Coordinates of C-alpha atoms and ligand atoms in Angstrom, one line a residue:
M273 CA 43.9 -61.1 164.3
R274 CA 42.8 -62.6 160.9
A275 CA 45.2 -64.5 158.7
M276 CA 45.6 -64.6 155.0
W277 CA 44.6 -67.8 153.2
I278 CA 47.4 -69.2 151.0
N279 CA 47.7 -72.7 149.6
G280 CA 45.0 -74.0 151.9
K281 CA 46.7 -72.7 155.1
Y282 CA 46.2 -69.7 157.3
V283 CA 49.3 -67.4 157.0
F284 CA 50.4 -64.5 159.2
A285 CA 52.8 -61.8 158.1
E286 CA 55.4 -60.2 160.2
A287 CA 54.3 -56.6 159.5
E288 CA 52.1 -54.6 161.9
P289 CA 48.4 -55.7 161.5
Y290 CA 45.9 -53.4 159.8
P291 CA 43.0 -52.3 162.1
A292 CA 39.3 -52.8 161.0
L293 CA 37.3 -49.6 161.7
N294 CA 33.5 -49.4 162.3
P295 CA 32.4 -46.4 160.2
A296 CA 29.4 -45.9 162.4
T297 CA 31.4 -45.6 165.7
E298 CA 35.0 -45.1 164.6
E299 CA 35.9 -48.1 166.9
V300 CA 38.4 -50.8 166.0
V301 CA 36.5 -54.0 165.6
G302 CA 39.3 -56.4 164.5
E303 CA 42.7 -56.7 162.9
S304 CA 44.1 -58.2 159.7
T305 CA 47.5 -59.5 159.1
W306 CA 49.2 -57.2 156.5
G307 CA 50.7 -58.9 153.5
S308 CA 53.6 -57.9 151.2
E309 CA 54.9 -58.7 147.7
E310 CA 56.4 -61.9 149.2
H311 CA 52.9 -63.2 149.8
V312 CA 51.9 -62.5 146.2
E313 CA 54.8 -64.8 145.2
T314 CA 53.7 -67.6 147.4
A315 CA 50.0 -67.2 146.5
V316 CA 50.6 -67.1 142.8
A317 CA 52.9 -70.1 142.9
A318 CA 50.2 -72.0 144.9
A319 CA 47.5 -71.0 142.4
K320 CA 49.8 -72.0 139.5
T321 CA 50.4 -75.5 140.9
A322 CA 46.7 -76.0 141.8
F323 CA 45.7 -75.0 138.2
S324 CA 46.8 -78.2 136.5
D325 CA 44.4 -80.5 138.6
W326 CA 41.6 -77.9 138.9
R327 CA 41.3 -77.4 135.2
R328 CA 41.2 -81.2 134.6
M329 CA 38.6 -81.9 137.3
P330 CA 35.3 -83.0 135.7
A331 CA 32.9 -80.1 135.5
A332 CA 30.2 -81.8 137.5
E333 CA 32.7 -82.4 140.4
R334 CA 33.8 -78.8 140.2
A335 CA 30.2 -77.7 140.2
G336 CA 29.7 -79.8 143.4
L337 CA 32.5 -77.9 145.2
L338 CA 31.1 -74.5 144.1
H339 CA 27.6 -75.5 145.3
A340 CA 29.3 -76.2 148.6
V341 CA 30.6 -72.6 148.7
A342 CA 27.0 -71.5 148.2
R343 CA 25.9 -73.7 151.1
R344 CA 28.6 -72.4 153.4
L345 CA 27.6 -68.8 152.5
R346 CA 24.0 -69.7 153.6
Q347 CA 25.2 -71.4 156.8
H348 CA 27.3 -68.4 157.8
L349 CA 24.8 -65.8 156.4
E350 CA 24.1 -64.0 159.7
E351 CA 27.7 -63.9 160.8
I352 CA 28.9 -62.6 157.4
A353 CA 26.1 -60.0 157.2
V354 CA 27.0 -58.7 160.7
E355 CA 30.7 -58.5 159.9
L356 CA 30.0 -56.7 156.6
T357 CA 27.9 -54.1 158.5
L358 CA 30.7 -53.7 161.1
E359 CA 33.4 -52.9 158.6
T360 CA 31.5 -51.2 155.7
G361 CA 28.9 -49.4 157.8
R362 CA 26.2 -50.7 155.4
S363 CA 22.7 -51.7 156.3
I364 CA 22.4 -55.2 157.9
R365 CA 19.0 -55.6 156.1
K366 CA 20.8 -55.2 152.8
N367 CA 23.8 -57.3 153.8
R368 CA 21.6 -60.3 154.5
G369 CA 20.3 -60.1 151.0
Y370 CA 23.7 -59.7 149.5
V371 CA 25.0 -62.9 151.2
E372 CA 22.1 -64.8 149.8
W373 CA 22.6 -63.3 146.4
S374 CA 26.3 -64.2 146.5
A375 CA 25.2 -67.8 147.2
Q376 CA 22.9 -67.7 144.2
C377 CA 25.8 -66.5 142.1
F378 CA 27.9 -69.5 143.0
D379 CA 25.0 -71.9 142.3
Y380 CA 24.4 -70.2 138.9
Y381 CA 28.0 -70.5 137.7
A382 CA 28.4 -74.0 139.1
E383 CA 25.6 -75.1 136.7
L384 CA 26.4 -72.8 133.8
A385 CA 29.9 -74.0 133.5
R386 CA 28.7 -77.6 133.2
H387 CA 26.9 -76.7 130.0
Y388 CA 29.5 -74.7 128.3
R389 CA 32.7 -75.7 126.7
G390 CA 32.5 -74.1 123.2
R391 CA 30.8 -75.2 120.0
L392 CA 31.2 -77.2 116.8
I393 CA 31.1 -75.3 113.6
P394 CA 30.9 -76.5 110.0
S395 CA 34.3 -77.4 108.5
P396 CA 35.5 -76.6 105.0
E397 CA 35.4 -80.3 104.1
S398 CA 33.3 -83.2 105.3
S399 CA 36.3 -85.2 106.5
Q400 CA 37.2 -82.5 109.0
L401 CA 36.0 -81.3 112.4
S402 CA 36.1 -77.7 113.4
V403 CA 35.8 -77.0 117.2
V404 CA 35.7 -73.7 119.0
L405 CA 37.1 -74.8 122.4
K406 CA 36.9 -72.7 125.5
V407 CA 39.7 -73.3 128.0
P408 CA 40.6 -71.6 131.3
L409 CA 43.2 -68.9 131.3
G410 CA 45.3 -70.0 134.3
V411 CA 45.9 -67.9 137.4
V412 CA 43.5 -64.9 137.7
G413 CA 44.2 -62.0 140.0
A414 CA 41.0 -60.5 141.5
I415 CA 41.2 -57.0 142.9
V416 CA 38.1 -55.9 144.8
P417 CA 36.9 -52.5 146.2
W418 CA 35.5 -51.8 149.7
N419 CA 31.9 -50.9 148.9
Y420 CA 30.7 -54.5 148.2
P421 CA 33.5 -56.7 149.4
L422 CA 31.6 -60.0 149.1
L423 CA 29.3 -59.4 146.2
L424 CA 32.0 -58.0 143.9
L425 CA 34.4 -60.7 144.9
T426 CA 31.7 -63.3 144.1
W427 CA 31.0 -61.8 140.6
K428 CA 34.7 -62.6 139.8
L429 CA 35.4 -65.7 141.8
A430 CA 32.3 -67.8 140.9
P431 CA 32.8 -67.5 137.1
A432 CA 36.6 -67.7 137.3
L433 CA 36.5 -70.9 139.3
A434 CA 33.7 -72.4 137.4
A435 CA 35.7 -71.9 134.2
G436 CA 38.6 -73.8 135.7
N437 CA 40.9 -71.0 136.7
T438 CA 42.6 -70.6 140.1
V439 CA 42.5 -67.2 141.8
V440 CA 44.5 -64.9 144.0
V441 CA 42.3 -62.3 145.7
K442 CA 43.4 -58.9 146.9
P443 CA 40.6 -57.1 148.8
A444 CA 40.5 -53.3 149.5
T445 CA 42.5 -52.2 152.5
Y446 CA 39.4 -50.8 154.2
T447 CA 37.7 -54.1 154.1
S448 CA 40.6 -56.5 154.7
W449 CA 39.2 -57.9 157.9
V450 CA 35.8 -59.0 156.7
S451 CA 37.3 -60.3 153.4
L452 CA 39.8 -62.5 155.3
G453 CA 36.8 -64.0 157.1
F454 CA 35.6 -65.4 153.8
A455 CA 38.4 -68.0 153.9
K456 CA 36.1 -70.3 155.8
L457 CA 34.0 -70.5 152.6
F458 CA 36.8 -72.1 150.7
E459 CA 38.4 -74.5 153.2
H460 CA 36.9 -77.5 151.3
L461 CA 38.6 -76.6 148.0
P462 CA 41.9 -78.1 147.0
P463 CA 44.8 -76.0 148.3
G464 CA 45.8 -73.1 146.1
V465 CA 42.5 -72.9 144.1
V466 CA 41.5 -69.8 146.1
N467 CA 44.0 -67.6 147.9
L468 CA 43.2 -64.4 149.9
I469 CA 46.0 -61.9 150.5
T470 CA 46.1 -58.5 152.0
G471 CA 48.4 -55.5 151.5
S472 CA 48.3 -52.1 149.8
G473 CA 47.1 -51.7 146.3
R474 CA 50.2 -49.8 145.3
T475 CA 52.6 -52.7 146.3
V476 CA 50.7 -56.0 146.6
G477 CA 48.1 -55.0 144.0
E478 CA 50.7 -53.9 141.5
R479 CA 52.8 -57.0 142.0
L480 CA 49.8 -59.1 141.3
V481 CA 49.1 -57.2 138.1
T482 CA 52.7 -57.4 136.9
H483 CA 53.4 -61.0 138.0
P484 CA 54.3 -63.0 134.9
D485 CA 52.3 -66.1 136.0
V486 CA 49.1 -64.2 136.4
R487 CA 47.2 -64.4 133.1
M488 CA 44.3 -62.1 133.9
I489 CA 43.4 -59.3 136.2
A490 CA 39.7 -58.9 137.1
F491 CA 39.4 -55.5 138.8
T492 CA 36.6 -53.4 140.2
G493 CA 37.5 -49.9 141.5
S494 CA 38.1 -46.4 140.4
T495 CA 38.7 -45.4 136.8
E496 CA 42.2 -44.0 137.6
V497 CA 43.4 -47.3 139.1
G498 CA 41.8 -49.2 136.3
Q499 CA 43.7 -47.1 133.8
R500 CA 47.0 -47.8 135.6
I501 CA 46.3 -51.5 135.8
M502 CA 45.6 -51.6 132.0
R503 CA 49.0 -49.8 131.4
L504 CA 50.8 -52.2 133.7
A505 CA 49.2 -55.3 132.2
A506 CA 50.1 -54.1 128.7
D507 CA 53.7 -55.4 128.9
D508 CA 52.6 -59.0 129.1
V509 CA 49.4 -58.4 127.1
K510 CA 47.4 -59.8 130.0
H511 CA 43.6 -60.1 129.9
V512 CA 42.1 -57.3 131.9
H513 CA 38.6 -57.1 133.1
L514 CA 37.6 -53.6 134.4
E515 CA 34.5 -52.5 136.3
L516 CA 35.1 -48.9 137.0
G517 CA 33.4 -45.7 138.1
G518 CA 30.2 -44.1 136.8
K519 CA 28.2 -40.9 136.8
D520 CA 24.8 -42.5 136.2
P521 CA 22.0 -40.3 134.8
L522 CA 18.3 -40.8 135.4
I523 CA 15.7 -39.2 133.1
V524 CA 12.2 -38.3 134.2
C525 CA 9.9 -37.7 131.2
R526 CA 6.7 -35.6 131.3
D527 CA 4.7 -38.9 130.8
A528 CA 6.4 -40.7 133.7
D529 CA 4.8 -42.0 136.9
L530 CA 6.2 -39.0 139.0
D531 CA 5.7 -40.6 142.4
A532 CA 7.6 -43.8 141.4
A533 CA 10.3 -41.7 139.7
A534 CA 10.8 -39.6 142.8
Q535 CA 10.9 -42.5 145.2
A536 CA 13.3 -44.4 142.9
S537 CA 15.6 -41.5 142.5
V538 CA 15.9 -41.0 146.2
W539 CA 16.6 -44.7 146.8
A540 CA 19.0 -45.1 144.0
G541 CA 20.8 -41.9 145.0
F542 CA 21.2 -42.6 148.7
L543 CA 21.5 -46.4 148.9
N544 CA 24.7 -47.4 150.8
A545 CA 25.2 -43.6 151.3
G546 CA 25.6 -43.2 147.5
Q547 CA 28.7 -45.5 147.6
V548 CA 27.4 -47.7 144.8
C549 CA 29.1 -47.7 141.4
T550 CA 25.6 -47.4 139.7
S551 CA 24.2 -44.8 142.1
V552 CA 22.0 -42.3 140.4
E553 CA 24.3 -39.2 140.3
R554 CA 22.4 -36.9 137.8
V555 CA 18.7 -36.5 137.5
Y556 CA 17.3 -34.8 134.3
V557 CA 13.6 -33.9 134.6
D558 CA 11.3 -32.5 131.9
R559 CA 10.7 -28.9 132.8
E560 CA 6.9 -29.5 132.6
V561 CA 7.0 -31.8 135.7
Y562 CA 10.2 -30.4 137.3
S563 CA 8.5 -28.6 140.2
P564 CA 6.2 -31.4 141.4
F565 CA 9.0 -33.9 141.0
L566 CA 11.4 -31.9 143.0
D567 CA 8.8 -31.2 145.8
R568 CA 8.3 -35.0 146.0
V569 CA 12.0 -35.7 146.2
L570 CA 12.5 -33.2 149.0
E571 CA 9.5 -34.5 150.9
I572 CA 10.9 -38.1 150.8
T573 CA 14.5 -37.1 151.5
C574 CA 13.8 -35.0 154.6
R575 CA 12.1 -38.1 156.1
L576 CA 15.0 -40.5 155.5
V577 CA 16.4 -42.2 158.7
V578 CA 20.1 -41.5 159.0
G579 CA 21.7 -44.1 161.3
P580 CA 24.0 -47.0 161.8
G581 CA 23.8 -50.0 159.5
S582 CA 23.3 -52.3 162.5
D583 CA 19.8 -50.8 162.9
P584 CA 17.5 -52.3 160.3
E585 CA 15.5 -49.1 160.2
S586 CA 18.4 -46.9 159.1
E587 CA 18.0 -45.8 155.5
V588 CA 21.1 -43.7 155.0
T589 CA 24.1 -45.3 156.7
P590 CA 27.6 -43.8 157.2
M591 CA 30.3 -43.4 154.6
I592 CA 33.4 -45.6 154.8
R593 CA 35.9 -43.1 156.0
I594 CA 36.3 -39.4 156.8
E595 CA 38.5 -38.9 153.8
E596 CA 35.8 -40.1 151.4
R597 CA 33.2 -37.9 153.2
D598 CA 35.5 -34.9 152.8
K599 CA 35.8 -35.5 149.0
V600 CA 32.1 -35.5 148.7
D601 CA 31.7 -32.4 150.8
A602 CA 34.3 -30.6 148.7
Q603 CA 32.3 -31.3 145.5
V604 CA 29.1 -29.9 147.2
R605 CA 30.9 -26.8 148.4
Q606 CA 32.5 -26.2 145.0
A607 CA 29.0 -26.5 143.3
E608 CA 27.6 -24.1 145.9
S609 CA 30.3 -21.5 145.4
A610 CA 29.7 -21.7 141.6
G611 CA 26.0 -20.9 142.2
A612 CA 24.2 -24.2 142.9
D613 CA 21.5 -24.4 145.5
V614 CA 21.9 -27.0 148.3
L615 CA 18.2 -27.6 149.1
L616 CA 18.8 -30.3 151.7
G617 CA 21.7 -31.8 153.5
G618 CA 25.2 -30.8 152.4
R619 CA 26.6 -31.3 155.9
V620 CA 27.5 -33.7 158.7
P621 CA 24.3 -34.4 160.7
P622 CA 24.6 -32.2 163.8
D623 CA 23.4 -35.1 166.1
K624 CA 26.1 -37.5 164.8
K625 CA 29.2 -36.8 166.8
K626 CA 30.8 -40.2 165.9
G627 CA 30.9 -42.0 162.6
Y628 CA 31.3 -40.8 159.0
Y629 CA 27.8 -39.7 158.3
Y630 CA 26.8 -37.2 155.6
E631 CA 23.2 -35.9 155.3
P632 CA 21.3 -37.0 152.1
T633 CA 21.8 -34.0 149.9
V634 CA 19.7 -32.5 147.1
V635 CA 21.3 -29.9 144.8
T636 CA 19.8 -27.8 142.0
G637 CA 20.8 -24.8 140.0
L638 CA 23.5 -26.8 138.3
T639 CA 25.7 -26.4 135.2
E640 CA 27.3 -29.3 133.4
E641 CA 30.7 -27.9 134.1
M642 CA 30.4 -28.4 137.9
A643 CA 32.3 -31.4 139.2
V644 CA 29.2 -32.7 140.9
M645 CA 27.7 -33.1 137.4
R646 CA 30.8 -34.5 135.7
E647 CA 32.9 -36.5 138.2
E648 CA 31.9 -39.5 140.2
T649 CA 30.7 -38.3 143.6
F650 CA 30.4 -41.7 145.5
G651 CA 28.4 -40.2 148.3
P652 CA 24.7 -39.3 149.2
V653 CA 24.3 -36.4 146.8
L654 CA 21.4 -36.1 144.3
P655 CA 21.8 -33.3 141.7
V656 CA 18.5 -32.5 139.9
A657 CA 18.3 -30.5 136.7
P658 CA 15.4 -29.4 134.5
V659 CA 15.6 -30.1 130.7
S660 CA 13.5 -29.1 127.7
G661 CA 12.5 -32.8 127.0
F662 CA 13.7 -36.3 126.3
E663 CA 16.1 -35.4 123.5
E664 CA 18.0 -32.9 125.6
A665 CA 18.0 -35.3 128.5
L666 CA 19.4 -38.1 126.4
A667 CA 22.1 -35.8 124.9
R668 CA 23.2 -34.6 128.3
S669 CA 23.2 -38.1 129.7
N670 CA 25.6 -39.2 127.0
K671 CA 27.9 -36.2 127.4
S672 CA 30.1 -38.0 129.9
H673 CA 33.3 -39.9 130.0
Y674 CA 31.4 -42.6 131.9
G675 CA 28.9 -45.1 130.7
L676 CA 28.0 -47.5 133.5
G677 CA 24.3 -47.4 134.3
A678 CA 21.4 -45.3 133.1
T679 CA 17.7 -45.1 134.0
L680 CA 14.6 -43.8 132.1
F681 CA 11.3 -43.1 133.6
T682 CA 8.6 -43.0 131.0
T683 CA 5.3 -44.7 129.8
D684 CA 6.1 -44.0 126.1
A685 CA 7.4 -47.2 124.3
R686 CA 8.9 -45.1 121.5
K687 CA 11.1 -43.3 123.9
V688 CA 12.1 -46.6 125.5
K689 CA 13.1 -48.0 122.1
Q690 CA 15.2 -45.0 121.2
Y691 CA 16.8 -45.0 124.7
M692 CA 17.7 -48.7 124.6
E693 CA 19.6 -48.2 121.4
E694 CA 21.2 -44.8 122.0
I695 CA 22.0 -44.4 125.6
E696 CA 25.7 -45.0 126.2
A697 CA 25.6 -47.3 129.2
G698 CA 26.2 -51.0 129.8
N699 CA 23.3 -51.3 132.3
V700 CA 20.0 -49.8 131.2
W701 CA 17.0 -49.6 133.4
V702 CA 13.5 -48.5 132.5
N703 CA 11.2 -47.5 135.4
D704 CA 13.2 -49.5 138.0
P705 CA 16.9 -48.5 138.6
L706 CA 19.8 -50.5 140.0
I707 CA 18.3 -54.0 139.5
D708 CA 21.0 -56.6 138.7
N709 CA 20.2 -60.1 137.5
V710 CA 22.7 -62.9 138.0
A711 CA 22.0 -64.1 134.4
G712 CA 22.3 -60.6 132.9
P713 CA 25.7 -59.2 132.0
F714 CA 26.8 -56.2 134.1
G715 CA 29.5 -53.7 133.0
G716 CA 30.4 -50.3 131.6
M717 CA 31.1 -48.5 128.4
K718 CA 33.7 -45.7 127.8
R719 CA 35.7 -45.0 131.0
S720 CA 33.4 -47.2 133.1
G721 CA 35.0 -50.4 132.0
L722 CA 35.9 -53.3 129.8
G723 CA 34.2 -56.7 129.8
R724 CA 31.2 -58.0 131.6
E725 CA 30.4 -59.7 134.9
L726 CA 27.4 -62.0 135.4
G727 CA 25.5 -64.0 132.8
L728 CA 27.1 -66.1 130.1
E729 CA 29.3 -63.1 129.2
G730 CA 30.7 -63.2 132.7
L731 CA 31.8 -66.8 132.2
E732 CA 33.2 -66.1 128.7
D733 CA 35.5 -63.4 130.1
F734 CA 37.3 -66.0 132.1
L735 CA 37.9 -68.3 129.2
E736 CA 40.3 -68.4 126.3
T737 CA 39.0 -69.3 122.9
K738 CA 40.8 -71.8 120.6
H739 CA 39.8 -72.8 117.1
I740 CA 40.7 -76.4 116.3
H741 CA 40.8 -77.7 112.8
W742 CA 41.1 -81.5 112.6
E743 CA 41.5 -83.5 109.4
I744 CA 40.1 -86.8 110.6
E745 CA 41.0 -88.9 107.5
G746 CA 44.5 -87.5 107.2
G747 CA 46.5 -87.9 104.0
R748 CA 48.2 -85.5 101.6
K749 CA 46.5 -82.2 100.5
P750 CA 46.9 -81.1 96.9
W751 CA 48.0 -77.6 97.9
W752 CA 51.0 -78.8 99.9
Y753 CA 54.6 -78.7 98.5
P754 CA 55.8 -80.0 96.2
W755 CA 53.3 -78.2 93.9
T756 CA 52.3 -80.5 91.0
Ligands
NDP946 P1 40.2 -48.0 144.2 O1 40.4 -48.0 142.7 O2 41.0 -47.0 145.0 O3 40.7 -49.5 144.8 C1 40.1 -50.6 144.3 C2 41.0 -51.8 144.6 O4 42.2 -51.6 143.9 C3 41.4 -51.9 146.0 O5 41.6 -53.2 146.4 C4 42.8 -51.2 146.0 O6 43.6 -51.6 147.1 C5 43.4 -51.7 144.7 N1 44.4 -50.8 144.2 C6 44.6 -49.5 144.4 N2 45.7 -49.0 143.7 C7 46.1 -50.1 143.0 C8 47.2 -50.3 142.1 N3 48.0 -49.3 141.7 N4 47.4 -51.5 141.5 C9 46.6 -52.5 141.8 N5 45.5 -52.4 142.7 C10 45.3 -51.2 143.3 O7 38.7 -48.0 144.4 P2 37.9 -48.0 145.8 O8 38.2 -49.2 146.6 O9 38.1 -46.6 146.4 O10 36.4 -48.2 145.3 C11 35.6 -47.2 144.8 C12 35.6 -47.1 143.3 O11 35.2 -48.4 142.8 C13 34.6 -46.2 142.8 O12 35.2 -45.4 141.8 C14 33.5 -47.0 142.2 O13 32.8 -46.4 141.1 C15 34.2 -48.2 141.7 N6 33.3 -49.3 141.7 C16 32.9 -49.8 140.4 C17 32.0 -50.8 140.3 C18 31.7 -51.4 139.0 O14 31.2 -52.5 138.9 N7 31.9 -50.7 137.9 C19 31.4 -51.4 141.5 C20 31.9 -50.8 142.7 C21 32.8 -49.8 142.8 P3 43.8 -50.6 148.4 O15 42.4 -50.6 149.0 O16 44.8 -51.3 149.2 O17 44.2 -49.3 147.9

């Protein structure tokens, strides 16, 4: 059974442990100790105590400790990748890449924070100094979802620590086991700087959000839970950083490279069984090229290899749980009964008796009112709809509560320029969807979130800003009392 990591020690709770399930086989692969609100108290107290030394540590020394986290990630790369596949079902091939990418993220923030402390600005008078000083916030609560337990944790942890904060992490229930295994990456840090606790979102997660000593909540997850966190954080006017759901559109213009657009749509729709916040969930295709595009999408989709993440050849891996698969299937059935055509998939693969697989699904004949075109699906479903042209596609892309990612396939620079400016999304891709860059800010507009992870913006979000006005020469000012 895996323990929590609190104040530099492995801690077991008294409650029944939580079993780790392999989504490909439905077998139990491990157990995690199951925390409670009491562990939030001890973890936050430890983080609060650790903060005073951690914030004062010279930036270069802190950077050295963060580079050591990156080194540990690389040392344990294979073991972590295998465990991620065991508990999330995701492809081992991709997981190896995500571990390396997480290491790069720690290296990046270790260095970035050494170069950034604020700025000097001109003062009203020459005898004065005006400083914009950036300081850490204090204890940060990081709440992470199950689809990318390491990567999305890293996007919070690396900038938060580099900025001088201490952190209490609550992973998703479904991925508690693999997340507790990350403790070995932090054993060299001073006690209390990083704490990993388990427990349900409703109890442990909410206590972390409402704890008076937690100054910021960095959350990735569903829009509904994000809204609740924002309400709960309002009482203490806490900083909240929210990376939420999406319904990402992809537009294919008549001038696009159709073959590339079709391949990219299939990949970006079905990667990690569609359980990616920036999965392509709506494809709008110019009517002039709709038919050849759709034929190509169907041709590629029917050849996809559905199988366990442990097989590097598997392209569409299982979903995380049967409940999540049922939600996806309900959306497909609802669309079908409202007149949509399920051209491929829309069912559990007949040869997969075990595991939470769902066939890659292509749907057409859609209306914007159908849930599959409005609500996040979070499964391997690709809805494809014809449009009269770029303007209609742009208008329909923006007609959504969400604004996380968006992709345009075109060879026309004028369309790209208009799209860059007018698409309502935080992450905009042209001819190459879903590509993140550790130096490029990632986040959503509208109900897809608040704040940005990665890049300089990702560091800024974990810092408080002070303006300091310093009269160096001192002395009385003519505008003070008594007026003369
Ligand atoms: P949830 O919102 O259900 O859960 C996310 C995390 O929040 C989990 O750790 C969960 O714990 C915790 N939580 C649940 N309820 C509360 C609460 N009341 N207070 C505090 N914490 C709580 O999302 P999922 O884990 O199901 O993840 C899928 C969602 O995440 C999708 O909607 C997806 O779009 C979004 N996502 C967004 C990304 C982005 O960057 N914008 C990236 C990846 C995913 P527990 O598991 O114990 O319930």
